[in-house]
Short mmCIF file of C-alpha atoms in Angstrom, two decimals:
data_model
loop_
_atom_site.label_atom_id
_atom_site.label_comp_id
_atom_site.label_asym_id
_atom_site.label_seq_id
_atom_site.Cartn_x
_atom_site.Cartn_y
_atom_site.Cartn_z
CA UNK A 1249 -21.81 -6.66 13.90
CA UNK A 1250 -18.76 -4.39 13.45
CA UNK A 1251 -16.24 -6.90 14.86
CA UNK A 1252 -17.70 -9.77 12.83
CA UNK A 1253 -17.83 -7.63 9.69
CA UNK A 1254 -14.18 -6.62 10.17
CA UNK A 1255 -13.12 -10.27 10.44
CA UNK A 1256 -15.05 -11.09 7.27
CA UNK A 1257 -13.44 -8.17 5.44
CA UNK A 1258 -9.92 -9.31 6.38
CA UNK A 1259 -10.63 -12.77 4.97
CA UNK A 1260 -12.11 -11.29 1.78
CA UNK A 1261 -9.13 -8.89 1.42
CA UNK A 1262 -6.73 -11.86 1.53
CA UNK A 1263 -8.79 -13.82 -1.02
CA UNK A 1264 -8.96 -10.87 -3.42
CA UNK A 1265 -5.30 -9.89 -3.10
CA UNK A 1266 -4.12 -13.42 -3.88
CA UNK A 1267 -6.55 -13.80 -6.79
CA UNK A 1268 -5.43 -10.48 -8.33
CA UNK A 1269 -1.86 -11.81 -8.57
CA UNK A 1270 -2.96 -15.22 -9.87
CA UNK A 1271 -5.40 -13.88 -12.45
CA UNK A 1272 -3.24 -11.01 -13.75
CA UNK A 1273 -0.32 -13.42 -14.25
CA UNK A 1274 -2.62 -15.88 -16.03
CA UNK A 1275 -4.11 -13.08 -18.15
CA UNK A 1276 -0.65 -12.06 -19.36
CA UNK A 1277 0.37 -15.66 -20.09
CA UNK A 1278 -2.92 -16.42 -21.87
CA UNK A 1279 -3.12 -13.01 -23.65
CA UNK A 1280 -6.67 -12.63 -22.30
CA UNK A 1281 -8.22 -9.20 -21.86
CA UNK A 1282 -11.16 -10.73 -19.95
CA UNK A 1283 -8.79 -12.30 -17.39
CA UNK A 1284 -6.88 -9.03 -17.01
CA UNK A 1285 -10.14 -7.10 -16.55
CA UNK A 1286 -11.29 -9.61 -13.94
CA UNK A 1287 -7.89 -9.38 -12.20
CA UNK A 1288 -8.25 -5.58 -12.02
CA UNK A 1289 -11.63 -6.14 -10.41
CA UNK A 1290 -9.91 -8.23 -7.72
CA UNK A 1291 -7.38 -5.41 -7.20
CA UNK A 1292 -10.18 -2.85 -6.97
CA UNK A 1293 -11.98 -5.00 -4.44
CA UNK A 1294 -8.86 -5.35 -2.32
CA UNK A 1295 -8.58 -1.56 -2.18
CA UNK A 1296 -12.33 -1.19 -1.61
CA UNK A 1297 -12.38 -3.56 1.35
CA UNK A 1298 -9.29 -1.92 2.87
CA UNK A 1299 -10.88 1.55 2.64
CA UNK A 1300 -14.10 0.13 4.10
CA UNK A 1301 -12.16 -1.20 7.11
CA UNK A 1302 -10.54 2.22 7.61
CA UNK A 1303 -13.86 4.11 7.76
CA UNK A 1304 -15.98 1.47 9.52
CA UNK A 1305 -17.57 3.08 12.57
CA UNK A 1306 -16.79 6.63 11.42
CA UNK A 1307 -19.56 9.21 10.89
CA UNK A 1308 -21.74 8.89 7.78
CA UNK A 1309 -20.01 11.81 6.04
CA UNK A 1310 -16.65 9.97 6.08
CA UNK A 1311 -18.16 6.66 4.98
CA UNK A 1312 -19.95 8.44 2.12
CA UNK A 1313 -16.73 10.16 1.05
CA UNK A 1314 -14.92 6.81 1.05
CA UNK A 1315 -17.68 5.31 -1.09
CA UNK A 1316 -17.37 8.27 -3.47
CA UNK A 1317 -13.64 7.58 -3.91
CA UNK A 1318 -14.33 3.88 -4.47
CA UNK A 1319 -17.06 4.62 -7.01
CA UNK A 1320 -14.79 7.00 -8.92
CA UNK A 1321 -11.92 4.48 -8.98
CA UNK A 1322 -14.28 1.79 -10.25
CA UNK A 1323 -15.31 4.16 -13.03
CA UNK A 1324 -11.65 4.77 -13.96
CA UNK A 1325 -11.05 1.01 -14.10
CA UNK A 1326 -14.04 0.66 -16.41
CA UNK A 1327 -12.69 3.35 -18.73
CA UNK A 1328 -9.23 1.70 -18.78
CA UNK A 1329 -10.64 -1.77 -19.55
CA UNK A 1330 -12.85 -0.33 -22.29
CA UNK A 1331 -9.91 1.52 -23.85
CA UNK A 1332 -7.54 -1.45 -23.74
CA UNK A 1333 -10.26 -3.72 -25.15
CA UNK A 1334 -10.73 -1.39 -28.12
CA UNK A 1335 -6.94 -1.43 -28.64
CA UNK A 1336 -6.74 -5.24 -28.54
CA UNK A 1337 -9.68 -5.48 -30.93
CA UNK A 1338 -7.29 -4.08 -33.53
CA UNK A 1339 -4.56 -6.61 -32.65
CA UNK A 1340 -6.79 -9.73 -32.37
CA UNK A 1341 -4.25 -11.97 -30.60
CA UNK A 1342 -6.13 -15.23 -29.85
CA UNK A 1343 -5.97 -16.03 -26.09
CA UNK A 1344 -5.38 -19.50 -24.62
CA UNK A 1345 -8.84 -20.84 -23.82
CA UNK A 1346 -7.67 -23.58 -21.44
CA UNK A 1347 -5.91 -21.14 -19.11
CA UNK A 1348 -8.87 -18.74 -19.31
CA UNK A 1349 -11.35 -21.46 -18.35
CA UNK A 1350 -9.36 -22.98 -15.49
CA UNK A 1351 -8.42 -19.64 -13.91
CA UNK A 1352 -11.98 -18.35 -14.46
CA UNK A 1353 -13.30 -21.35 -12.52
CA UNK A 1354 -10.79 -20.80 -9.70
CA UNK A 1355 -11.73 -17.11 -9.55
CA UNK A 1356 -15.44 -17.96 -9.48
CA UNK A 1357 -14.89 -20.28 -6.51
CA UNK A 1358 -12.95 -17.56 -4.66
CA UNK A 1359 -15.65 -14.99 -5.34
CA UNK A 1360 -18.53 -17.25 -4.34
CA UNK A 1361 -16.82 -17.72 -0.97
CA UNK A 1362 -16.55 -13.91 -0.66
CA UNK A 1363 -20.18 -13.37 -1.72
CA UNK A 1364 -21.45 -15.90 0.82
CA UNK A 1365 -19.37 -14.28 3.58
CA UNK A 1366 -20.74 -10.81 2.71
CA UNK A 1367 -24.35 -11.80 1.90
CA UNK A 1368 -25.97 -10.62 5.13
CA UNK A 1369 -24.23 -7.21 4.91
CA UNK A 1370 -25.48 -6.29 1.42
CA UNK A 1371 -28.08 -3.67 2.49
CA UNK A 1372 -25.96 -1.25 4.53
CA UNK A 1373 -24.83 2.30 3.76
CA UNK A 1374 -23.07 3.23 0.48
CA UNK A 1375 -19.73 2.10 1.87
CA UNK A 1376 -20.97 -1.36 2.91
CA UNK A 1377 -23.12 -1.67 -0.24
CA UNK A 1378 -20.08 -0.94 -2.43
CA UNK A 1379 -18.35 -4.00 -0.93
CA UNK A 1380 -21.34 -6.19 -1.78
CA UNK A 1381 -21.61 -4.79 -5.32
CA UNK A 1382 -17.91 -5.38 -6.00
CA UNK A 1383 -18.11 -9.01 -4.86
CA UNK A 1384 -21.29 -9.60 -6.86
CA UNK A 1385 -19.68 -8.08 -9.96
CA UNK A 1386 -16.67 -10.34 -9.55
CA UNK A 1387 -18.83 -13.48 -9.50
CA UNK A 1388 -20.68 -12.31 -12.63
CA UNK A 1389 -17.34 -11.47 -14.25
CA UNK A 1390 -15.94 -14.92 -13.49
CA UNK A 1391 -18.90 -16.61 -15.17
CA UNK A 1392 -18.40 -14.32 -18.16
CA UNK A 1393 -14.70 -15.29 -18.36
CA UNK A 1394 -15.65 -18.97 -18.40
CA UNK A 1395 -18.16 -18.33 -21.21
CA UNK A 1396 -15.51 -16.32 -23.08
CA UNK A 1397 -13.04 -19.21 -22.74
CA UNK A 1398 -15.64 -21.55 -24.23
CA UNK A 1399 -16.22 -19.11 -27.09
CA UNK A 1400 -12.49 -18.70 -27.78
CA UNK A 1401 -12.04 -22.48 -27.76
CA UNK A 1402 -15.01 -23.07 -30.09
CA UNK A 1403 -14.19 -20.29 -32.58
CA UNK A 1404 -10.38 -19.94 -32.32
CA UNK A 1405 -11.08 -16.21 -32.26
CA UNK A 1406 -10.25 -13.39 -29.84
CA UNK A 1407 -13.72 -11.84 -30.16
CA UNK A 1408 -15.45 -13.73 -27.31
CA UNK A 1409 -12.65 -12.58 -24.96
CA UNK A 1410 -12.90 -8.97 -26.16
CA UNK A 1411 -16.70 -8.90 -25.97
CA UNK A 1412 -16.66 -10.16 -22.38
CA UNK A 1413 -13.98 -7.59 -21.44
CA UNK A 1414 -16.21 -4.88 -22.93
CA UNK A 1415 -19.23 -6.11 -20.98
CA UNK A 1416 -17.18 -6.16 -17.78
CA UNK A 1417 -16.06 -2.58 -18.43
CA UNK A 1418 -19.72 -1.59 -18.77
CA UNK A 1419 -20.52 -3.36 -15.49
CA UNK A 1420 -17.71 -1.44 -13.76
CA UNK A 1421 -19.13 1.84 -15.09
CA UNK A 1422 -22.72 0.96 -14.06
CA UNK A 1423 -21.67 -0.04 -10.53
CA UNK A 1424 -19.57 3.12 -10.29
CA UNK A 1425 -22.63 5.23 -11.11
CA UNK A 1426 -24.73 3.38 -8.48
CA UNK A 1427 -22.11 3.79 -5.74
CA UNK A 1428 -21.43 7.46 -6.55
CA UNK A 1429 -25.16 8.24 -6.65
CA UNK A 1430 -25.82 6.68 -3.22
CA UNK A 1431 -22.68 8.27 -1.75
CA UNK A 1432 -23.74 11.74 -2.96
CA UNK A 1433 -27.21 11.21 -1.44
CA UNK A 1434 -25.65 10.24 1.89
CA UNK A 1435 -23.32 13.26 1.76
CA UNK A 1436 -26.33 15.55 1.26
CA UNK A 1437 -28.14 13.81 4.13
CA UNK A 1438 -25.15 14.22 6.45
CA UNK A 1439 -24.96 17.93 5.57
CA UNK A 1440 -28.66 18.38 6.38
CA UNK A 1441 -28.19 16.53 9.69
CA UNK A 1442 -25.23 18.78 10.52
CA UNK A 1443 -27.23 21.93 9.71
CA UNK A 1444 -30.08 20.74 11.94
CA UNK A 1445 -27.61 19.99 14.74
CA UNK A 1446 -26.00 23.43 14.35
CA UNK A 1447 -29.43 25.10 14.41
CA UNK A 1448 -30.25 23.42 17.70
#
């Protein structure tokens, strides 16, 4: 499983790295907070998968620590997206719906490929589970961007874009809490196992 999982992770890293560049560029051109938030999710996933590759096969304590770092970074991304969304709510620059929709659809396709590749590995330890959660969140985020693009097009308003960016920030924070919680549990478990081993 480890060799196959590593190959899958390399493919998913490439997909996410490319899509970060594409979506962040499109987000800047289209003035879309939702696209930028989704692009940051791609960047976070690229880092997450790289860290996962580094600790794959290491003892549980190291995998749990890696998951803890990933969970914390996801939380920081959520806070940044939330803060920038509040800022842009005051500016209300209307994004370009056509770019949002087309890039959102491209990103959804990329993420569905990643989700399908990772599907059978979704119930592993905190480190492996964090990879699954990130990919799942991306697919949900892509659908939200497409809905936001439709809302911007229909209303000629920035609010659908800002609302979706806010929802995505909340999703980042929720996933961060899940990953950190499981990682802390696994750290406690590894400490207990170590104490038992030392006692013997």
